[in-house]
C-alpha positions as a Python dict, from the first residue, in 0.01 Angstrom:
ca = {
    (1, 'X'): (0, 0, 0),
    (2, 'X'): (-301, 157, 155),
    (3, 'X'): (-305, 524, 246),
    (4, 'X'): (-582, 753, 414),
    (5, 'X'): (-566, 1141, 432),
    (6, 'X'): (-747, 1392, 644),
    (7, 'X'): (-755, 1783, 647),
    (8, 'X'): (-597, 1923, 932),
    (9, 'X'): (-540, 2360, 902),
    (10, 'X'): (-649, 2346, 602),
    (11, 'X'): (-378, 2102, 463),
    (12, 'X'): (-374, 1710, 312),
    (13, 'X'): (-227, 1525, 579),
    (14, 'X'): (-176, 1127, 570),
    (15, 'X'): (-319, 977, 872),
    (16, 'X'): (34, 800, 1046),
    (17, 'X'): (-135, 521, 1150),
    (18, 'X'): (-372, 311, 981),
    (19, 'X'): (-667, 109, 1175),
    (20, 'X'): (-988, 13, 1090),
    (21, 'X'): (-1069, 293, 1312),
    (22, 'X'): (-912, 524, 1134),
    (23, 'X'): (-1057, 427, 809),
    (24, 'X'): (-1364, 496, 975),
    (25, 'X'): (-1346, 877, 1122),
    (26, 'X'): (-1578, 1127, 940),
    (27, 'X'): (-1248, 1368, 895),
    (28, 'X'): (-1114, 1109, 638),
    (29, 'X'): (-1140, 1257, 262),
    (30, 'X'): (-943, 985, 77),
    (31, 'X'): (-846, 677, 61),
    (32, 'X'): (-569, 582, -132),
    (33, 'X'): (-466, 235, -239),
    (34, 'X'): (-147, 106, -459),
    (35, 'X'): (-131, -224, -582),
    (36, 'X'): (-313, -353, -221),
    (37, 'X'): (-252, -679, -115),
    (38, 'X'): (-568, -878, -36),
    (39, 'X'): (-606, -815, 259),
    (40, 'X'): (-603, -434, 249),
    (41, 'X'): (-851, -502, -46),
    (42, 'X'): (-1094, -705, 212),
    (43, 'X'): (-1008, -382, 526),
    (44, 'X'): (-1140, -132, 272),
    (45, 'X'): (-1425, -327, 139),
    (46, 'X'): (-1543, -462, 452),
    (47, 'X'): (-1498, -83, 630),
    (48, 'X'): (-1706, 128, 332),
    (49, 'X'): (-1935, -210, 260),
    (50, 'X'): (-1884, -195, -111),
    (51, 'X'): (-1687, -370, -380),
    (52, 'X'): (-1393, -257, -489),
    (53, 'X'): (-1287, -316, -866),
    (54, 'X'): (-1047, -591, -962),
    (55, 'X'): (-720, -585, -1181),
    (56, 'X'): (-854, -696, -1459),
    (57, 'X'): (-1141, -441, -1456),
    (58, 'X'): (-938, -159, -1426),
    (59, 'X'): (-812, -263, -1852),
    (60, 'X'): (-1172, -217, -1963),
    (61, 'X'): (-1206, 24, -2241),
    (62, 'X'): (-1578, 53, -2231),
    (63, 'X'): (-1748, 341, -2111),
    (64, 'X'): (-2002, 162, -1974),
    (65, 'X'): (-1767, -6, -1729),
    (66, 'X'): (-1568, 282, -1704),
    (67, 'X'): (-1768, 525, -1581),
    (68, 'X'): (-2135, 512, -1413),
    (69, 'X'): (-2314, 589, -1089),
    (70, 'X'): (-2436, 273, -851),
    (71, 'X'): (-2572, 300, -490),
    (72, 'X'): (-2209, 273, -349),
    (73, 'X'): (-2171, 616, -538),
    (74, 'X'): (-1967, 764, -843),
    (75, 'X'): (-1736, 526, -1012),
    (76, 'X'): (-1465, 673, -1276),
    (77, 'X'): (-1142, 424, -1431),
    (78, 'X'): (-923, 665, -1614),
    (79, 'X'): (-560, 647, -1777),
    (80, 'X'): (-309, 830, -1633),
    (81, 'X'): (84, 831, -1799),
    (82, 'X'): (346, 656, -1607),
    (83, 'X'): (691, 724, -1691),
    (84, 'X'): (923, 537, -1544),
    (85, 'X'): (1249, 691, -1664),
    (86, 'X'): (1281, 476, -1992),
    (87, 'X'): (975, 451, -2157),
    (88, 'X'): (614, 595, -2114),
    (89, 'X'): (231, 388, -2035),
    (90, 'X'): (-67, 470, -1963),
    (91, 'X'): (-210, 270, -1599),
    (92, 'X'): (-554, 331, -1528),
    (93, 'X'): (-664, 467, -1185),
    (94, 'X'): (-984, 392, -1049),
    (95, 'X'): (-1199, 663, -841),
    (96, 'X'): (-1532, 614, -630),
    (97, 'X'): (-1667, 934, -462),
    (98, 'X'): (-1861, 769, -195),
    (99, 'X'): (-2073, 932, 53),
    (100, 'X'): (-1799, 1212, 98),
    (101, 'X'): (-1468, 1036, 63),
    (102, 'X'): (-1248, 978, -246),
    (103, 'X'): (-1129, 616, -279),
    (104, 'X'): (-836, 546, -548),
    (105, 'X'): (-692, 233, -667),
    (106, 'X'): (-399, 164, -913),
    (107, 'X'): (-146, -82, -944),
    (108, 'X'): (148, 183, -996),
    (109, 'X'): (262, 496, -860),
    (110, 'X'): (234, 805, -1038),
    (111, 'X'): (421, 1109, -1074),
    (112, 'X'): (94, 1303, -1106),
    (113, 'X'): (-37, 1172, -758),
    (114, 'X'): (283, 1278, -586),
    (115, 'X'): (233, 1662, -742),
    (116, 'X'): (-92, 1645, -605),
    (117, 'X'): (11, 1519, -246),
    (118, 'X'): (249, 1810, -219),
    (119, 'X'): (55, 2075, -334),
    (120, 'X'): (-223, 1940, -117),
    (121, 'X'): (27, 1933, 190),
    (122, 'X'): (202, 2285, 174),
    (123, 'X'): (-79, 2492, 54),
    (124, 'X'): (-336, 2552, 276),
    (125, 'X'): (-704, 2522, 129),
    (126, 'X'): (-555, 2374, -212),
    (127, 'X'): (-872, 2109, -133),
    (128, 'X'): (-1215, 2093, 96),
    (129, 'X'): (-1403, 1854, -34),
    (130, 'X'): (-1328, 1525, -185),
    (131, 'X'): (-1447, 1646, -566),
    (132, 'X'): (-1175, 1898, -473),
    (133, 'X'): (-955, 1620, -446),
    (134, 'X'): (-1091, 1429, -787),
    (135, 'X'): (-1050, 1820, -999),
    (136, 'X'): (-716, 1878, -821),
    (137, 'X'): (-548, 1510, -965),
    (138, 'X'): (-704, 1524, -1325),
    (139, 'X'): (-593, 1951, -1358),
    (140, 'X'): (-223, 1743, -1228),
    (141, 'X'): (-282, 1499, -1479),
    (142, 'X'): (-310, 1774, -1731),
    (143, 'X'): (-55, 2012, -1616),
    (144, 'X'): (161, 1680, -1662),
    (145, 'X'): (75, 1615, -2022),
    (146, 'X'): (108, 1912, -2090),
    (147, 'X'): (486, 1951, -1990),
    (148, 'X'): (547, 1608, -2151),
    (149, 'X'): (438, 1735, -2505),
    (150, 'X'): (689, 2037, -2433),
    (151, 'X'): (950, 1777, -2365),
    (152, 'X'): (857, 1650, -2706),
    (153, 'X'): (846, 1941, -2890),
    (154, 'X'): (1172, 2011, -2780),
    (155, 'X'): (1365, 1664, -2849),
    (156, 'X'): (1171, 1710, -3150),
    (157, 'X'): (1316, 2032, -3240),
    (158, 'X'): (1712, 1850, -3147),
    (159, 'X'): (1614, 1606, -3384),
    (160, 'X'): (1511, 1843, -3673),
    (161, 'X'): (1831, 2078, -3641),
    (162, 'X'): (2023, 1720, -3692),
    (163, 'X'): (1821, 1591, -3939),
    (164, 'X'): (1744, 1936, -4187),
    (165, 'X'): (2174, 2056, -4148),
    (166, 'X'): (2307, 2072, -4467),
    (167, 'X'): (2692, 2110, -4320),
    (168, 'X'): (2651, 1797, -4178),
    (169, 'X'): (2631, 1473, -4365),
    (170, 'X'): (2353, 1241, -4209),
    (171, 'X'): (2531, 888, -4163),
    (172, 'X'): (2367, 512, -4184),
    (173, 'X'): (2432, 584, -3762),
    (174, 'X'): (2266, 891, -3751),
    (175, 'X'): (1948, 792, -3988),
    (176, 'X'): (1933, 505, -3725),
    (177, 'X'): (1969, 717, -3442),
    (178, 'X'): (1674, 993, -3579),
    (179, 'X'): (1450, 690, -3703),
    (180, 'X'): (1458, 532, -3303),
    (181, 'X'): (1406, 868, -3146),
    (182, 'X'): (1093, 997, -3354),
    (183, 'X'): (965, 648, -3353),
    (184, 'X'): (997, 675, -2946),
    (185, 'X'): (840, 1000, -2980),
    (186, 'X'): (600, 924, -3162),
    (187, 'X'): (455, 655, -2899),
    (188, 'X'): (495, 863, -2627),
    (189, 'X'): (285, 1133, -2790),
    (190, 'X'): (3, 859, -2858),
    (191, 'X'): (12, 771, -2515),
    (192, 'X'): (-29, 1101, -2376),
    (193, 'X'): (-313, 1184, -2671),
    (194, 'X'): (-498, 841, -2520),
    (195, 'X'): (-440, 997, -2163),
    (196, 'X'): (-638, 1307, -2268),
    (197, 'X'): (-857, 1199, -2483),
    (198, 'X'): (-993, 918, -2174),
    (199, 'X'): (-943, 1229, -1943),
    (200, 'X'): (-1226, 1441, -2147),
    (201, 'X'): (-1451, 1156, -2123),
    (202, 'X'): (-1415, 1110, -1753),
    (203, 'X'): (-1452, 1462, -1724),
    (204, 'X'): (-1752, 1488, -1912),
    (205, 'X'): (-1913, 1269, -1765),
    (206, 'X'): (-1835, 1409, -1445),
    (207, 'X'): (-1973, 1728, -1537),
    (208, 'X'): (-2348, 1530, -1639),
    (209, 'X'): (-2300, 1358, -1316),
    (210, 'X'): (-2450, 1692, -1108),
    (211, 'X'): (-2209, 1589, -821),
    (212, 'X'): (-2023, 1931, -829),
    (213, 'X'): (-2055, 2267, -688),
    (214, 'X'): (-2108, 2537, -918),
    (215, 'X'): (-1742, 2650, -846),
    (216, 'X'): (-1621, 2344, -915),
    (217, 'X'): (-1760, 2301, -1228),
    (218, 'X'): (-1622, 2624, -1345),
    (219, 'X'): (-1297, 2490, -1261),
    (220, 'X'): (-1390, 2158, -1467),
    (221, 'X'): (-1469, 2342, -1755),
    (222, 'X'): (-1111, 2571, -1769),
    (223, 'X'): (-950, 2158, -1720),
    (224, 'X'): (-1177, 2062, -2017),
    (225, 'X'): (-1034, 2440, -2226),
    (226, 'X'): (-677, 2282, -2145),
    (227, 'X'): (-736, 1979, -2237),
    (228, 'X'): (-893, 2049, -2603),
    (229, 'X'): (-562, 2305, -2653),
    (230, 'X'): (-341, 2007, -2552),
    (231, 'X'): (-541, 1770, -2792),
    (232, 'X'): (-449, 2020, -3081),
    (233, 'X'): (-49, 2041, -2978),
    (234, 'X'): (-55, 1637, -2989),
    (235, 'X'): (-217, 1647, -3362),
    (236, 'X'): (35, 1907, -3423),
    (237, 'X'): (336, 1693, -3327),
    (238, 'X'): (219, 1450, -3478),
    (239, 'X'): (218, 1613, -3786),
    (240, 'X'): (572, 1731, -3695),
    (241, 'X'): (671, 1388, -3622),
    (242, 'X'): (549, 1266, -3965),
    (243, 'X'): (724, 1514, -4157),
    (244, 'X'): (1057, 1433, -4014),
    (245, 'X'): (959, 1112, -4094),
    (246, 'X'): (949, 1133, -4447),
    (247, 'X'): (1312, 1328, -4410),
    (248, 'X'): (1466, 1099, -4289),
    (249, 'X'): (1309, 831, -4548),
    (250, 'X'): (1401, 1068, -4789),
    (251, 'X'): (1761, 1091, -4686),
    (252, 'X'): (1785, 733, -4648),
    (253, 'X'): (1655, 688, -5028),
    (254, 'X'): (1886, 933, -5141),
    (255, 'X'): (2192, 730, -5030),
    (256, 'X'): (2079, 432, -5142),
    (257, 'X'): (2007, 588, -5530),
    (258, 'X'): (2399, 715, -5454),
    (259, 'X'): (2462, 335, -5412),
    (260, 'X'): (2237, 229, -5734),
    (261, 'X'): (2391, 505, -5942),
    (262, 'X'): (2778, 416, -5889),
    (263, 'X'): (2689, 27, -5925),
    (264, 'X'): (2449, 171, -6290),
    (265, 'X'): (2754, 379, -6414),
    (266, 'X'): (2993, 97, -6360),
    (267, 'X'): (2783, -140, -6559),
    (268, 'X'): (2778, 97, -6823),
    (269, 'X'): (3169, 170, -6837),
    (270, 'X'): (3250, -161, -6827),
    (271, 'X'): (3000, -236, -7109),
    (272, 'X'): (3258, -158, -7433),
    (273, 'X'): (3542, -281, -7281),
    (274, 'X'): (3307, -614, -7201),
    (275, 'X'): (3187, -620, -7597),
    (276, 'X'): (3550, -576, -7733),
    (277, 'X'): (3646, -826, -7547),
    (278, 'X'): (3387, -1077, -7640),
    (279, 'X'): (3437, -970, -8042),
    (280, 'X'): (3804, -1097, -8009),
    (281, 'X'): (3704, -1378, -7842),
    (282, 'X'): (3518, -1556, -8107),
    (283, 'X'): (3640, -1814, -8247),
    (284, 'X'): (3662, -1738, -8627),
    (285, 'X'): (3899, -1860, -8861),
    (286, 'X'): (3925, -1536, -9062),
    (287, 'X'): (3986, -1286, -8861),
    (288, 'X'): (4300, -1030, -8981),
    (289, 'X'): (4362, -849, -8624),
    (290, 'X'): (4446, -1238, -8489),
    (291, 'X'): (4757, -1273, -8750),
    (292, 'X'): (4929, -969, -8696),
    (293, 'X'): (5177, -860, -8387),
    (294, 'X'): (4960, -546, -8332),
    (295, 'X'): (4657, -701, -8291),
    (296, 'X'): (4676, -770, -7903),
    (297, 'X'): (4763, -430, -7827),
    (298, 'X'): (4507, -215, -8039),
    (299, 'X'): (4238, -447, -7859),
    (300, 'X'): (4370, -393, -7559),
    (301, 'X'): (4367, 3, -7585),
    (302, 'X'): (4057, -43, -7793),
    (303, 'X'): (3920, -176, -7470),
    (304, 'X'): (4047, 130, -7235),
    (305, 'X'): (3901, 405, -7461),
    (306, 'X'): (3599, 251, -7460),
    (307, 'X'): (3569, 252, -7104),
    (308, 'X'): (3689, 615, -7072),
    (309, 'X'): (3473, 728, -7366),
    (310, 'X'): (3121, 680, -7174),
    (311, 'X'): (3274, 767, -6796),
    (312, 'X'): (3389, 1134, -7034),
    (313, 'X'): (3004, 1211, -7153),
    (314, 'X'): (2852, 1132, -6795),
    (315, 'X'): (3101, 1362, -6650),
    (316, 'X'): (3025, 1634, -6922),
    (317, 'X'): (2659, 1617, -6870),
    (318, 'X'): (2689, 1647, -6516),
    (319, 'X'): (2568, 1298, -6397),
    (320, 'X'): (2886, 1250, -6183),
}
């Protein structure tokens, strides 16, 4: 899908239809392309003369590749999170600030693109210039971590009041429930720490570029303030994260030493009995107990206080 936008009062306004021609008229700021087809590719490339970058160069991690200045103008790739209702990526978006026009590419649409487009649309003088437009997506893209890692902290916080309740006793279901929702967590929050961690390095590089305004590098640098508090609330959760974690664990490994302990004491109850037994069982010519009519009974109860006799001192010391 390709997409071009002009300012008109002040407002981002998609151009309705798209020609060559109107690829082509001054007014045009950006350029927007999602997963293009080929021959959108070729319209844009052939229109602006330059080479746009392929699929597979959009996954290099390098920064090399990822960001640097040719004579077709500034080129930035940077990860942006995708959510697309059940689980969280990162899909990098490609920029090129070229002779006064922003050109995108991505294969997916984003959530933080959309923001952008409305803002842009309703408020009048939200952008000017086309670095407007490059500042205005990446302060979306953090303004969208950012309530991500809230939506963390709080599932987080659901998952803590479950886990930590002592009037509640934590089932095999429920440590399996809490194990699959901090382990989800847990990737989404290394997702979004990826998406600002790539986001700083665009951004500084950006800022050693000396392609903005003065203005807009003040607003870079508040971005770049956000960014390093955000950074600090994803080591946090982490951290948070980890140490319900090792609750759960811990739970889990206190049921199972309920398990060991009932199949230990058992063993041991059953020990006497097990040893009386095994005495009368010999097979011994002279043994008195054999001869006489009593002897089968006093073994037998022989048998059933020694079973009760050990079960009687664990539950006096408290083991049971």
């Amino acid at each position: 899908m390709l997409n071009a936008f002009v300012l008109s009062a002040g407002r981002l306004m998609q151009v309705p239809a798209l020609t060559p021609d109107d690829l082509k008229r001054p007014e045009v700021l950006w350029v927007d392309m999602v997963d293009p087809t080929d021959e959108e590719r070729e319209l844009v490339q052939r229109v602006f003369r330059l080479e746009l970058p392929e699929d597979e160069e959009l996954l290099d991690l390098e920064e090399s590749a990822r960001c640097y200045m040719d004579d077709n103008g500034l080129h930035i790739s940077s990860f942006f999170l995708h959510n697309d209702g059940e689980e969280s990526s990162n899909v990098t978006v490609s920029f090129l600030l070229n002779e006064g026009r922003l050109l995108t590419i991505r294969q997916e649409e984003l959530a933080v693109i959309r923001l952008f487009r409305l803002r842009a649309r309703v408020q009048p003088g939200f952008v000017t210039t086309a670095q407007d437009i490059l500042l205005a997506i990446y302060d979306a893209a953090v303004e969208y971590d950012a309530d991500v890692l809230e939506e963390i902290y709080a599932k987080l916080d659901e998952v803590s009041r479950r886990v930590l309740d002592r009037t509640r006793e934590m089932t095999d279901e429920l440590m399996g429930e809490a194990l699959a929702e901090l382990a989800g967590h847990e990737d989404t929050n290394g997702k979004v720490r990826l998406d600002l961690m790539d986001t700083r390095r665009a951004l500084s590089f950006l800022l050693r570029s000396r392609t903005l305004g003065s203005e807009q590098e003040n607003n870079l640098r508040e971005i770049l303030r956000d960014l390093e508090s955000l950074n600090n609330h994803s080591a946090f959760l982490f951290e948070k994260i980890n140490f319900l974690m090792d609750a759960v664990m811990g739970l889990i490994n206190l049921a199972q030493n309920k398990i060991i302990k009932i199949f230990s004491i058992a063993s041991v109850v059953f020990l006497p009995p097990t040893l009386v037994a095994s005495i009368y069982g010999m097979n011994f010519a002279h043994m008195p107990e054999l001869a006489e009519t009593w002897g089968y009974p006093a073994a037998l109860v022989l048998m059933v206080i020694s079973g009760i006799a050990p079960y009687w001192f664990f539950k006096r010391k408290g083991w049971l």
